[in-house]
Amino acid sequence: MNFAIIRYISGWAILAVSAFMLLPLLVSIIYREYNSALVFLLCTVIFGAIGFLLRLKRPKNHRFFACEGFISVSLAWILISLIGAVPFCVSGQIPSYIDAVFEIISGFTTTGASILTDLSVLSHGMSFWRCFSHWIGGMGVLVFLLAVIPALGGQGIYFMKAESTGPSVGKLVPKVKESAKILYIIYFSLTVLQVILLVIARMPLFDALCITFGTAGTGGFAVLGDSIASYSAAAKIIITVFMLLFGVNFNVYFLILVRKFKDAFSNEELRWYLIIYFAATAIVGCSLFFSAPKHFNLIDIFFQTSSIMTTTGFMTTDYNFWTPLAKCVLVILMFIGACAGSTGGGIKVSRFVIYAKTVKKQFSALTHPQNVKILRMDSKPISHEVIRIVNVYFATYILVFTFSLLLVLVDGFDLVTSFTAVAATLNNIGPGLEIVGPTGNYAAFSPFVKIVLSLDMLAGRLELFPLIVFFYPPAWRRN
């Protein structure tokens, strides 16, 4: 185990998050919230110094493998979460440290689950930090570091694989560092474009920034208690479209940039992503139109379906009052999630496509045992290794979900609340149903269950395996 590289990466992660705190510090100064500004200044100086010291001595041995990559990424996310919660707690705006950790983990993992019952308790600086954490975590802290820190060689792909979403992660260009830069350029450009459009739609600049951070990271933290409901129809439509855009694999945007339009628009996962979205929207719309016409609103239907499928978690209406069929469709979308290689959560569309192809192949083998069929995705053969990993992921997901549900049920809440709380945190969505519905929150859960759900959020964001490896003792004893 290359502990030096783990220490070095941890130092960079701490340094990065302390540097990111300069933005909410600036916001606090602009709004003359000097207590919040002082908190962010102290945190920046103290944690910046710790990060600087940890990364001061560069490791002599740059050789590391997937195990070190998984542990480094998991440790970095845990550290930035513990540090990111400090401003909330020290300022007294979220007095409980466990609650503050839950809130910031929800931010960094782009989940959007909250323990806050009243957003007005947060200053502008703290509210900005809470929403900005979505943008930081959306593309990934380590992906950002790969774009700026001194090169770690081609082995940096292990960090990208551990932090990026989906069953298969590759480089856009031969160098990992250049791939990370391209991803962040696309991410930043889409972010700026949305802010501009929301301002044109007459949304206040502060709100436009915070809402865009949540949209870009497919998070869900807002600055108003009713999330997006109070904004104009134009703003809702813009957010709906951008939630869908950020749920698309960023490789598609890269292919468009290099003018490989045929490859971009023939992407099989993208096709199924759109088919599932529009099919789900149609089912929800028909269900509400015929069974609950007073809740039928096209903008709300398109918005909520987009919000849930992309695991963003914004809301324009309380879908707790929708029909059972409509709510069932939303719960199914929670598990499907967005595309691999996007900022969205969930199991991912590509995994479901591969799994469906695997099942179809098995039935074909039973009926025509002499036929040899090769599974393909985007006209390329799917390796047995990818199929095996997808199957293992599904099995692991079910085990983690079941175990988490049993632990959450200890608090004694109803099954729908507990089930959707686990689904919403493990899939990085935020709102569930009943008590944790779009107008509810997670404040009623005990500190123990909040810790369980916090780990679920981290596990979901890191796609299970990195966090499991982190807590697997033999991994640390690896030679």
Short mmCIF file of C-alpha atoms in Angstrom, two decimals:
data_model
loop_
_atom_site.label_atom_id
_atom_site.label_comp_id
_atom_site.label_asym_id
_atom_site.label_seq_id
_atom_site.Cartn_x
_atom_site.Cartn_y
_atom_site.Cartn_z
CA MET A 1 0.00 0.00 0.00
CA ASN A 2 1.43 3.34 -1.09
CA PHE A 3 0.50 5.42 1.98
CA ALA A 4 2.57 8.36 0.75
CA ILE A 5 0.37 8.86 -2.30
CA ILE A 6 -2.77 8.58 -0.13
CA ARG A 7 -1.40 11.26 2.22
CA TYR A 8 -0.41 13.45 -0.72
CA ILE A 9 -3.84 13.25 -2.40
CA SER A 10 -5.59 13.86 0.95
CA GLY A 11 -3.50 17.00 1.40
CA TRP A 12 -4.49 18.29 -2.04
CA ALA A 13 -8.18 17.55 -1.35
CA ILE A 14 -8.09 19.46 1.95
CA LEU A 15 -6.24 22.34 0.30
CA ALA A 16 -8.79 22.44 -2.52
CA VAL A 17 -11.84 22.55 -0.25
CA SER A 18 -10.24 25.26 1.90
CA ALA A 19 -9.59 27.29 -1.28
CA PHE A 20 -13.21 26.80 -2.37
CA MET A 21 -14.28 28.44 0.91
CA LEU A 22 -12.90 31.74 -0.39
CA LEU A 23 -16.02 32.12 -2.55
CA PRO A 24 -18.56 32.00 0.32
CA LEU A 25 -16.14 34.24 2.24
CA LEU A 26 -16.44 36.80 -0.57
CA VAL A 27 -20.24 36.42 -0.62
CA SER A 28 -20.35 37.00 3.15
CA ILE A 29 -18.32 40.19 2.77
CA ILE A 30 -20.56 41.44 -0.07
CA TYR A 31 -23.66 40.95 2.11
CA ARG A 32 -21.83 42.35 5.17
CA GLU A 33 -22.21 39.12 7.14
CA TYR A 34 -18.95 39.54 9.00
CA ASN A 35 -19.45 36.69 11.48
CA SER A 36 -19.84 34.23 8.61
CA ALA A 37 -16.90 35.85 6.81
CA LEU A 38 -14.70 35.37 9.88
CA VAL A 39 -15.70 31.70 10.13
CA PHE A 40 -14.82 31.05 6.49
CA LEU A 41 -11.56 32.98 6.83
CA LEU A 42 -10.47 30.92 9.85
CA CYS A 43 -11.45 27.66 8.16
CA THR A 44 -9.57 28.63 5.00
CA VAL A 45 -6.40 29.48 6.91
CA ILE A 46 -6.43 26.51 9.32
CA PHE A 47 -7.41 23.79 6.87
CA GLY A 48 -5.38 25.35 4.10
CA ALA A 49 -2.30 25.08 6.33
CA ILE A 50 -3.08 21.43 7.16
CA GLY A 51 -3.55 20.60 3.48
CA PHE A 52 -0.37 22.43 2.53
CA LEU A 53 1.66 20.49 5.11
CA LEU A 54 0.23 17.12 4.02
CA ARG A 55 1.12 17.72 0.37
CA LEU A 56 4.42 19.51 1.06
CA LYS A 57 6.49 16.36 0.67
CA ARG A 58 5.84 14.75 -2.68
CA PRO A 59 5.85 10.94 -2.64
CA LYS A 60 8.99 9.37 -4.06
CA ASN A 61 7.04 6.39 -5.36
CA HIS A 62 4.27 7.41 -7.77
CA ARG A 63 3.36 3.80 -8.47
CA PHE A 64 -0.12 2.86 -7.28
CA PHE A 65 -3.07 0.76 -8.34
CA ALA A 66 -6.86 0.63 -8.14
CA CYS A 67 -6.85 -0.20 -4.42
CA GLU A 68 -4.91 2.98 -3.56
CA GLY A 69 -7.16 4.91 -5.94
CA PHE A 70 -10.31 3.68 -4.19
CA ILE A 71 -8.95 4.38 -0.71
CA SER A 72 -7.58 7.81 -1.67
CA VAL A 73 -10.88 8.89 -3.20
CA SER A 74 -12.96 7.60 -0.25
CA LEU A 75 -10.67 9.20 2.32
CA ALA A 76 -10.64 12.48 0.42
CA TRP A 77 -14.45 12.59 0.34
CA ILE A 78 -14.72 11.78 4.03
CA LEU A 79 -12.16 14.45 4.94
CA ILE A 80 -13.71 17.21 2.83
CA SER A 81 -17.12 16.36 4.33
CA LEU A 82 -15.83 16.58 7.91
CA ILE A 83 -14.10 19.86 7.07
CA GLY A 84 -16.92 21.29 4.98
CA ALA A 85 -19.35 20.89 7.89
CA VAL A 86 -17.23 23.01 10.26
CA PRO A 87 -18.45 26.47 9.06
CA PHE A 88 -22.09 25.50 9.68
CA CYS A 89 -21.33 24.25 13.17
CA VAL A 90 -18.89 26.98 14.28
CA SER A 91 -21.23 29.73 13.09
CA GLY A 92 -24.05 28.14 15.09
CA GLN A 93 -26.37 28.10 12.08
CA ILE A 94 -26.46 24.28 12.28
CA PRO A 95 -25.52 23.66 15.93
CA SER A 96 -25.30 19.85 15.77
CA TYR A 97 -22.09 18.64 14.12
CA ILE A 98 -23.76 15.40 12.96
CA ASP A 99 -26.50 17.46 11.33
CA ALA A 100 -23.88 19.73 9.74
CA VAL A 101 -21.97 16.69 8.41
CA PHE A 102 -25.20 15.22 7.03
CA GLU A 103 -26.01 18.51 5.29
CA ILE A 104 -22.59 18.96 3.68
CA ILE A 105 -22.29 15.29 2.66
CA SER A 106 -25.68 15.74 1.04
CA GLY A 107 -24.20 18.76 -0.72
CA PHE A 108 -20.91 17.22 -1.88
CA THR A 109 -22.59 13.98 -2.99
CA THR A 110 -25.20 16.07 -4.86
CA THR A 111 -28.01 14.38 -2.94
CA GLY A 112 -30.00 17.37 -1.71
CA ALA A 113 -31.40 15.68 1.41
CA SER A 114 -31.64 18.24 4.20
CA ILE A 115 -32.13 18.40 7.96
CA LEU A 116 -33.06 22.10 7.79
CA THR A 117 -36.67 22.96 8.55
CA ASP A 118 -36.14 26.68 7.89
CA LEU A 119 -33.64 27.88 5.26
CA SER A 120 -33.87 31.44 6.57
CA VAL A 121 -31.54 30.50 9.47
CA LEU A 122 -28.66 30.45 6.97
CA SER A 123 -26.78 33.60 6.04
CA HIS A 124 -26.13 34.32 2.37
CA GLY A 125 -22.56 33.06 2.77
CA MET A 126 -23.63 29.78 4.38
CA SER A 127 -26.44 29.30 1.87
CA PHE A 128 -23.96 29.88 -0.96
CA TRP A 129 -21.52 27.34 0.56
CA ARG A 130 -24.33 24.80 0.94
CA CYS A 131 -25.35 25.15 -2.73
CA PHE A 132 -21.80 25.51 -4.05
CA SER A 133 -20.95 22.13 -2.49
CA HIS A 134 -23.21 20.61 -5.19
CA TRP A 135 -21.10 22.14 -7.93
CA ILE A 136 -17.86 20.98 -6.27
CA GLY A 137 -19.08 17.41 -5.89
CA GLY A 138 -20.91 17.19 -9.20
CA MET A 139 -17.93 16.51 -11.42
CA GLY A 140 -15.79 15.28 -8.55
CA VAL A 141 -13.09 16.72 -6.33
CA LEU A 142 -10.41 14.32 -7.55
CA VAL A 143 -11.31 14.92 -11.20
CA PHE A 144 -10.76 18.62 -10.50
CA LEU A 145 -7.44 17.89 -8.82
CA LEU A 146 -6.32 15.76 -11.76
CA ALA A 147 -6.76 18.85 -13.92
CA VAL A 148 -4.60 21.10 -11.74
CA ILE A 149 -2.10 19.14 -9.61
CA PRO A 150 1.30 18.01 -10.87
CA ALA A 151 0.95 14.97 -13.12
CA LEU A 152 0.73 11.58 -11.45
CA GLY A 153 1.27 9.74 -14.69
CA GLY A 154 -1.26 7.57 -16.48
CA GLN A 155 -2.19 5.96 -13.16
CA GLY A 156 -4.35 8.98 -12.40
CA ILE A 157 -7.06 7.09 -14.30
CA TYR A 158 -7.57 5.06 -11.09
CA PHE A 159 -8.80 8.22 -9.34
CA MET A 160 -11.12 9.03 -12.24
CA LYS A 161 -12.52 5.50 -12.28
CA ALA A 162 -13.11 5.57 -8.52
CA GLU A 163 -14.89 8.93 -8.58
CA SER A 164 -16.66 9.05 -11.95
CA THR A 165 -20.03 7.42 -12.41
CA GLY A 166 -20.91 4.42 -14.54
CA PRO A 167 -19.76 0.88 -15.31
CA SER A 168 -16.95 1.92 -17.64
CA VAL A 169 -14.75 5.00 -17.43
CA GLY A 170 -12.18 5.91 -20.04
CA LYS A 171 -10.06 8.84 -21.13
CA LEU A 172 -11.41 11.32 -23.67
CA VAL A 173 -7.86 11.97 -24.86
CA PRO A 174 -4.65 10.00 -24.22
CA LYS A 175 -3.64 12.04 -21.15
CA VAL A 176 -5.77 11.79 -17.99
CA LYS A 177 -4.97 15.39 -17.03
CA GLU A 178 -6.22 16.68 -20.38
CA SER A 179 -9.37 14.56 -20.06
CA ALA A 180 -10.08 16.10 -16.66
CA LYS A 181 -9.58 19.61 -18.09
CA ILE A 182 -11.98 18.93 -20.96
CA LEU A 183 -14.64 17.63 -18.54
CA TYR A 184 -14.37 20.73 -16.38
CA ILE A 185 -14.42 23.09 -19.37
CA ILE A 186 -17.70 21.50 -20.52
CA TYR A 187 -19.05 21.56 -16.95
CA PHE A 188 -18.11 25.21 -16.41
CA SER A 189 -19.48 26.31 -19.80
CA LEU A 190 -22.89 24.71 -19.21
CA THR A 191 -22.96 26.27 -15.74
CA VAL A 192 -22.28 29.78 -17.05
CA LEU A 193 -24.87 29.35 -19.81
CA GLN A 194 -27.58 28.36 -17.32
CA VAL A 195 -26.80 31.29 -15.00
CA ILE A 196 -27.10 33.71 -17.93
CA LEU A 197 -30.43 32.23 -19.06
CA LEU A 198 -31.88 32.29 -15.53
CA VAL A 199 -30.88 35.94 -15.09
CA ILE A 200 -32.54 36.71 -18.44
CA ALA A 201 -35.63 34.94 -17.02
CA ARG A 202 -35.51 37.58 -14.23
CA MET A 203 -34.22 35.37 -11.47
CA PRO A 204 -32.02 37.27 -8.94
CA LEU A 205 -28.29 36.67 -9.56
CA PHE A 206 -27.69 35.09 -6.15
CA ASP A 207 -30.60 32.69 -6.66
CA ALA A 208 -29.50 31.96 -10.24
CA LEU A 209 -26.01 31.00 -9.05
CA CYS A 210 -27.25 28.77 -6.23
CA ILE A 211 -29.93 27.08 -8.35
CA THR A 212 -27.44 26.50 -11.17
CA PHE A 213 -24.96 24.90 -8.75
CA GLY A 214 -27.73 22.49 -7.76
CA THR A 215 -28.71 21.83 -11.37
CA ALA A 216 -25.15 21.34 -12.60
CA GLY A 217 -24.32 18.92 -9.81
CA THR A 218 -27.82 17.40 -10.07
CA GLY A 219 -28.10 18.16 -6.37
CA GLY A 220 -31.26 19.96 -5.27
CA PHE A 221 -30.40 22.51 -2.58
CA ALA A 222 -32.31 25.75 -3.12
CA VAL A 223 -32.41 29.13 -1.39
CA LEU A 224 -36.19 29.23 -0.87
CA GLY A 225 -38.27 26.95 1.33
CA ASP A 226 -40.52 25.91 -1.57
CA SER A 227 -37.51 25.02 -3.76
CA ILE A 228 -38.36 26.13 -7.34
CA ALA A 229 -42.12 26.60 -6.96
CA SER A 230 -41.98 30.41 -6.56
CA TYR A 231 -40.00 31.09 -9.72
CA SER A 232 -41.43 31.91 -13.14
CA ALA A 233 -42.56 29.33 -15.68
CA ALA A 234 -39.62 30.35 -17.92
CA ALA A 235 -37.14 29.62 -15.10
CA LYS A 236 -38.77 26.22 -14.47
CA ILE A 237 -38.48 25.29 -18.15
CA ILE A 238 -34.81 26.35 -18.26
CA ILE A 239 -34.03 24.30 -15.16
CA THR A 240 -35.93 21.29 -16.55
CA VAL A 241 -33.85 21.34 -19.75
CA PHE A 242 -30.54 21.78 -17.94
CA MET A 243 -31.29 19.00 -15.46
CA LEU A 244 -31.68 16.71 -18.46
CA LEU A 245 -28.50 18.07 -20.05
CA PHE A 246 -26.41 17.48 -16.94
CA GLY A 247 -27.81 13.94 -16.76
CA VAL A 248 -26.21 13.11 -20.12
CA ASN A 249 -22.82 11.39 -20.38
CA PHE A 250 -20.25 14.17 -20.84
CA ASN A 251 -18.52 12.07 -23.49
CA VAL A 252 -21.46 12.97 -25.75
CA TYR A 253 -20.63 16.68 -25.42
CA PHE A 254 -16.96 15.96 -26.15
CA LEU A 255 -17.94 14.11 -29.34
CA ILE A 256 -20.08 17.08 -30.36
CA LEU A 257 -17.15 19.45 -29.71
CA VAL A 258 -14.87 17.40 -31.97
CA ARG A 259 -17.70 17.26 -34.55
CA LYS A 260 -18.30 13.52 -34.34
CA PHE A 261 -22.04 14.11 -34.48
CA LYS A 262 -22.92 10.61 -35.69
CA ASP A 263 -21.13 8.97 -32.76
CA ALA A 264 -22.66 11.45 -30.31
CA PHE A 265 -26.28 11.07 -31.35
CA SER A 266 -26.14 7.33 -32.00
CA ASN A 267 -25.18 6.75 -28.35
CA GLU A 268 -27.37 3.88 -27.15
CA GLU A 269 -27.48 4.98 -23.52
CA LEU A 270 -28.54 8.49 -24.54
CA ARG A 271 -31.32 7.04 -26.67
CA TRP A 272 -32.67 4.91 -23.80
CA TYR A 273 -32.25 7.81 -21.36
CA LEU A 274 -34.57 9.97 -23.46
CA ILE A 275 -37.01 7.11 -24.17
CA ILE A 276 -37.34 6.34 -20.45
CA TYR A 277 -37.76 10.02 -19.58
CA PHE A 278 -40.49 10.73 -22.12
CA ALA A 279 -42.25 7.40 -21.45
CA ALA A 280 -42.25 8.09 -17.70
CA THR A 281 -43.51 11.64 -18.30
CA ALA A 282 -46.33 10.33 -20.48
CA ILE A 283 -47.40 7.74 -17.89
CA VAL A 284 -47.34 10.29 -15.06
CA GLY A 285 -49.22 12.81 -17.20
CA CYS A 286 -51.93 10.35 -18.22
CA SER A 287 -52.32 9.11 -14.65
CA LEU A 288 -52.82 12.64 -13.31
CA PHE A 289 -55.02 13.74 -16.21
CA PHE A 290 -57.49 10.88 -15.77
CA SER A 291 -57.28 10.19 -12.01
CA ALA A 292 -56.24 13.48 -10.40
CA PRO A 293 -56.93 16.32 -12.88
CA LYS A 294 -56.49 19.04 -10.25
CA HIS A 295 -52.80 18.07 -9.99
CA PHE A 296 -52.30 17.95 -13.78
CA ASN A 297 -49.78 20.60 -14.81
CA LEU A 298 -47.50 19.94 -17.77
CA ILE A 299 -44.63 22.11 -16.51
CA ASP A 300 -44.71 20.38 -13.09
CA ILE A 301 -44.89 16.92 -14.69
CA PHE A 302 -41.96 17.50 -17.05
CA PHE A 303 -40.02 19.22 -14.26
CA GLN A 304 -40.53 16.58 -11.56
CA THR A 305 -39.85 13.66 -13.89
CA SER A 306 -36.61 15.35 -14.99
CA SER A 307 -35.71 16.21 -11.40
CA ILE A 308 -36.18 12.65 -10.12
CA MET A 309 -34.62 10.80 -13.06
CA THR A 310 -31.53 12.99 -13.06
CA THR A 311 -31.49 12.69 -9.24
CA THR A 312 -31.51 16.48 -8.87
CA GLY A 313 -34.31 16.68 -6.32
CA PHE A 314 -35.70 20.15 -6.98
CA MET A 315 -39.46 20.42 -6.67
CA THR A 316 -42.23 22.63 -8.00
CA THR A 317 -45.12 20.75 -6.42
CA ASP A 318 -45.77 18.26 -3.61
CA TYR A 319 -45.98 14.96 -5.51
CA ASN A 320 -47.01 13.21 -2.28
CA PHE A 321 -50.52 14.12 -3.49
CA TRP A 322 -50.07 12.52 -6.92
CA THR A 323 -51.68 9.20 -7.82
CA PRO A 324 -50.11 5.91 -6.62
CA LEU A 325 -49.15 5.09 -10.22
CA ALA A 326 -47.41 8.45 -10.69
CA LYS A 327 -45.52 8.07 -7.41
CA CYS A 328 -44.55 4.51 -8.32
CA VAL A 329 -43.07 5.75 -11.61
CA LEU A 330 -41.04 8.36 -9.72
CA VAL A 331 -39.70 5.71 -7.32
CA ILE A 332 -38.65 3.53 -10.28
CA LEU A 333 -36.87 6.54 -11.81
CA MET A 334 -35.01 7.03 -8.50
CA PHE A 335 -33.32 3.68 -9.05
CA ILE A 336 -32.69 4.05 -12.79
CA GLY A 337 -31.03 7.45 -12.49
CA ALA A 338 -29.14 9.33 -15.19
CA CYS A 339 -26.42 8.35 -17.67
CA ALA A 340 -22.99 7.03 -16.77
CA GLY A 341 -20.35 9.75 -16.95
CA SER A 342 -22.85 12.46 -15.98
CA THR A 343 -23.24 14.32 -12.69
CA GLY A 344 -26.43 12.34 -11.98
CA GLY A 345 -26.86 9.53 -9.48
CA GLY A 346 -28.87 6.32 -9.42
CA ILE A 347 -27.84 2.92 -10.74
CA LYS A 348 -27.42 4.45 -14.25
CA VAL A 349 -29.21 3.80 -17.51
CA SER A 350 -26.22 1.99 -19.06
CA ARG A 351 -26.21 -0.65 -16.31
CA PHE A 352 -29.90 -1.36 -16.87
CA VAL A 353 -29.34 -1.61 -20.63
CA ILE A 354 -26.43 -4.04 -20.17
CA TYR A 355 -28.38 -6.04 -17.59
CA ALA A 356 -31.44 -6.24 -19.90
CA LYS A 357 -29.22 -7.43 -22.75
CA THR A 358 -27.68 -10.06 -20.45
CA VAL A 359 -31.11 -11.37 -19.42
CA LYS A 360 -32.24 -11.46 -23.04
CA LYS A 361 -29.09 -13.39 -23.99
CA GLN A 362 -29.75 -15.91 -21.21
CA PHE A 363 -33.30 -16.56 -22.42
CA SER A 364 -31.97 -16.86 -25.97
CA ALA A 365 -29.43 -19.44 -24.78
CA LEU A 366 -32.19 -21.46 -23.13
CA THR A 367 -34.30 -21.57 -26.28
CA HIS A 368 -31.47 -21.77 -28.83
CA PRO A 369 -28.46 -23.33 -27.00
CA GLN A 370 -26.44 -23.71 -30.21
CA ASN A 371 -26.48 -20.00 -31.00
CA VAL A 372 -23.52 -17.88 -29.97
CA LYS A 373 -24.57 -14.29 -29.34
CA ILE A 374 -22.19 -11.43 -28.58
CA LEU A 375 -23.62 -8.54 -26.55
CA ARG A 376 -22.99 -5.12 -28.03
CA MET A 377 -23.34 -1.54 -26.88
CA ASP A 378 -23.01 1.23 -29.47
CA SER A 379 -22.06 -1.49 -31.97
CA LYS A 380 -19.06 -2.47 -29.83
CA PRO A 381 -18.76 -5.85 -28.06
CA ILE A 382 -19.37 -5.77 -24.30
CA SER A 383 -16.59 -7.67 -22.57
CA HIS A 384 -17.38 -10.45 -20.11
CA GLU A 385 -15.51 -8.41 -17.48
CA VAL A 386 -17.93 -5.48 -17.86
CA ILE A 387 -20.93 -7.85 -17.66
CA ARG A 388 -19.48 -9.48 -14.55
CA ILE A 389 -18.88 -6.12 -12.86
CA VAL A 390 -22.42 -4.95 -13.67
CA ASN A 391 -23.89 -8.14 -12.18
CA VAL A 392 -21.71 -7.81 -9.07
CA TYR A 393 -22.75 -4.16 -8.75
CA PHE A 394 -26.44 -5.08 -8.79
CA ALA A 395 -25.92 -7.79 -6.16
CA THR A 396 -23.87 -5.45 -3.96
CA TYR A 397 -26.41 -2.67 -4.38
CA ILE A 398 -29.25 -4.93 -3.20
CA LEU A 399 -27.23 -6.03 -0.15
CA VAL A 400 -26.28 -2.46 0.81
CA PHE A 401 -29.83 -1.22 0.27
CA THR A 402 -31.38 -4.02 2.34
CA PHE A 403 -28.90 -3.63 5.21
CA SER A 404 -29.36 0.15 5.23
CA LEU A 405 -33.15 -0.20 5.25
CA LEU A 406 -33.02 -2.53 8.26
CA LEU A 407 -30.88 0.00 10.14
CA VAL A 408 -33.11 2.94 9.21
CA LEU A 409 -36.24 1.06 10.33
CA VAL A 410 -34.80 1.12 13.87
CA ASP A 411 -36.21 4.66 14.19
CA GLY A 412 -39.73 3.28 13.82
CA PHE A 413 -40.97 5.38 10.91
CA ASP A 414 -43.37 3.89 8.36
CA LEU A 415 -42.03 1.65 5.61
CA VAL A 416 -42.66 4.13 2.76
CA THR A 417 -40.71 6.86 4.58
CA SER A 418 -37.83 4.53 5.49
CA PHE A 419 -37.70 2.80 2.09
CA THR A 420 -37.69 6.03 0.08
CA ALA A 421 -35.24 7.67 2.53
CA VAL A 422 -32.72 4.92 1.74
CA ALA A 423 -33.57 5.05 -1.98
CA ALA A 424 -33.23 8.84 -2.04
CA THR A 425 -29.87 8.88 -0.24
CA LEU A 426 -28.25 5.82 -1.83
CA ASN A 427 -29.29 7.09 -5.28
CA ASN A 428 -28.30 10.69 -4.39
CA ILE A 429 -31.74 12.17 -5.04
CA GLY A 430 -32.74 13.91 -1.80
CA PRO A 431 -36.51 13.91 -1.42
CA GLY A 432 -38.45 10.68 -1.04
CA LEU A 433 -42.06 10.17 -0.02
CA GLU A 434 -44.17 10.81 3.07
CA ILE A 435 -42.06 12.38 5.90
CA VAL A 436 -39.02 12.80 3.62
CA GLY A 437 -41.18 13.98 0.70
CA PRO A 438 -40.62 17.15 -1.33
CA THR A 439 -41.97 19.39 1.45
CA GLY A 440 -40.40 17.36 4.27
CA ASN A 441 -36.86 16.76 5.51
CA TYR A 442 -34.62 14.36 7.44
CA ALA A 443 -34.55 16.26 10.75
CA ALA A 444 -36.73 13.73 12.59
CA PHE A 445 -34.26 10.86 12.20
CA SER A 446 -31.96 9.93 15.08
CA PRO A 447 -28.21 10.76 14.94
CA PHE A 448 -27.47 7.05 14.33
CA VAL A 449 -29.76 6.87 11.29
CA LYS A 450 -28.38 10.18 9.97
CA ILE A 451 -24.90 8.62 10.05
CA VAL A 452 -26.22 5.54 8.20
CA LEU A 453 -27.86 7.73 5.55
CA SER A 454 -24.71 9.87 5.29
CA LEU A 455 -22.70 6.74 4.51
CA ASP A 456 -25.37 5.77 1.98
CA MET A 457 -24.94 9.13 0.27
CA LEU A 458 -21.17 8.65 0.07
CA ALA A 459 -21.56 5.05 -1.12
CA GLY A 460 -24.03 6.11 -3.80
CA ARG A 461 -21.86 8.96 -5.06
CA LEU A 462 -18.74 6.78 -5.18
CA GLU A 463 -20.63 3.85 -6.74
CA LEU A 464 -20.34 1.55 -3.69
CA PHE A 465 -17.00 -0.17 -4.27
CA PRO A 466 -14.53 2.58 -3.25
CA LEU A 467 -16.25 3.09 0.13
CA ILE A 468 -16.55 -0.68 0.71
CA VAL A 469 -12.84 -1.10 -0.07
CA PHE A 470 -12.09 1.76 2.35
CA PHE A 471 -13.79 -0.11 5.21
CA TYR A 472 -12.32 -3.48 4.17
CA PRO A 473 -9.29 -4.10 6.49
CA PRO A 474 -7.34 -6.45 4.14
CA ALA A 475 -7.20 -3.63 1.56
CA TRP A 476 -5.10 -1.53 3.95
CA ARG A 477 -2.71 -4.44 4.53
CA ARG A 478 -2.11 -4.95 0.82
CA ASN A 479 1.59 -5.16 -0.10
#
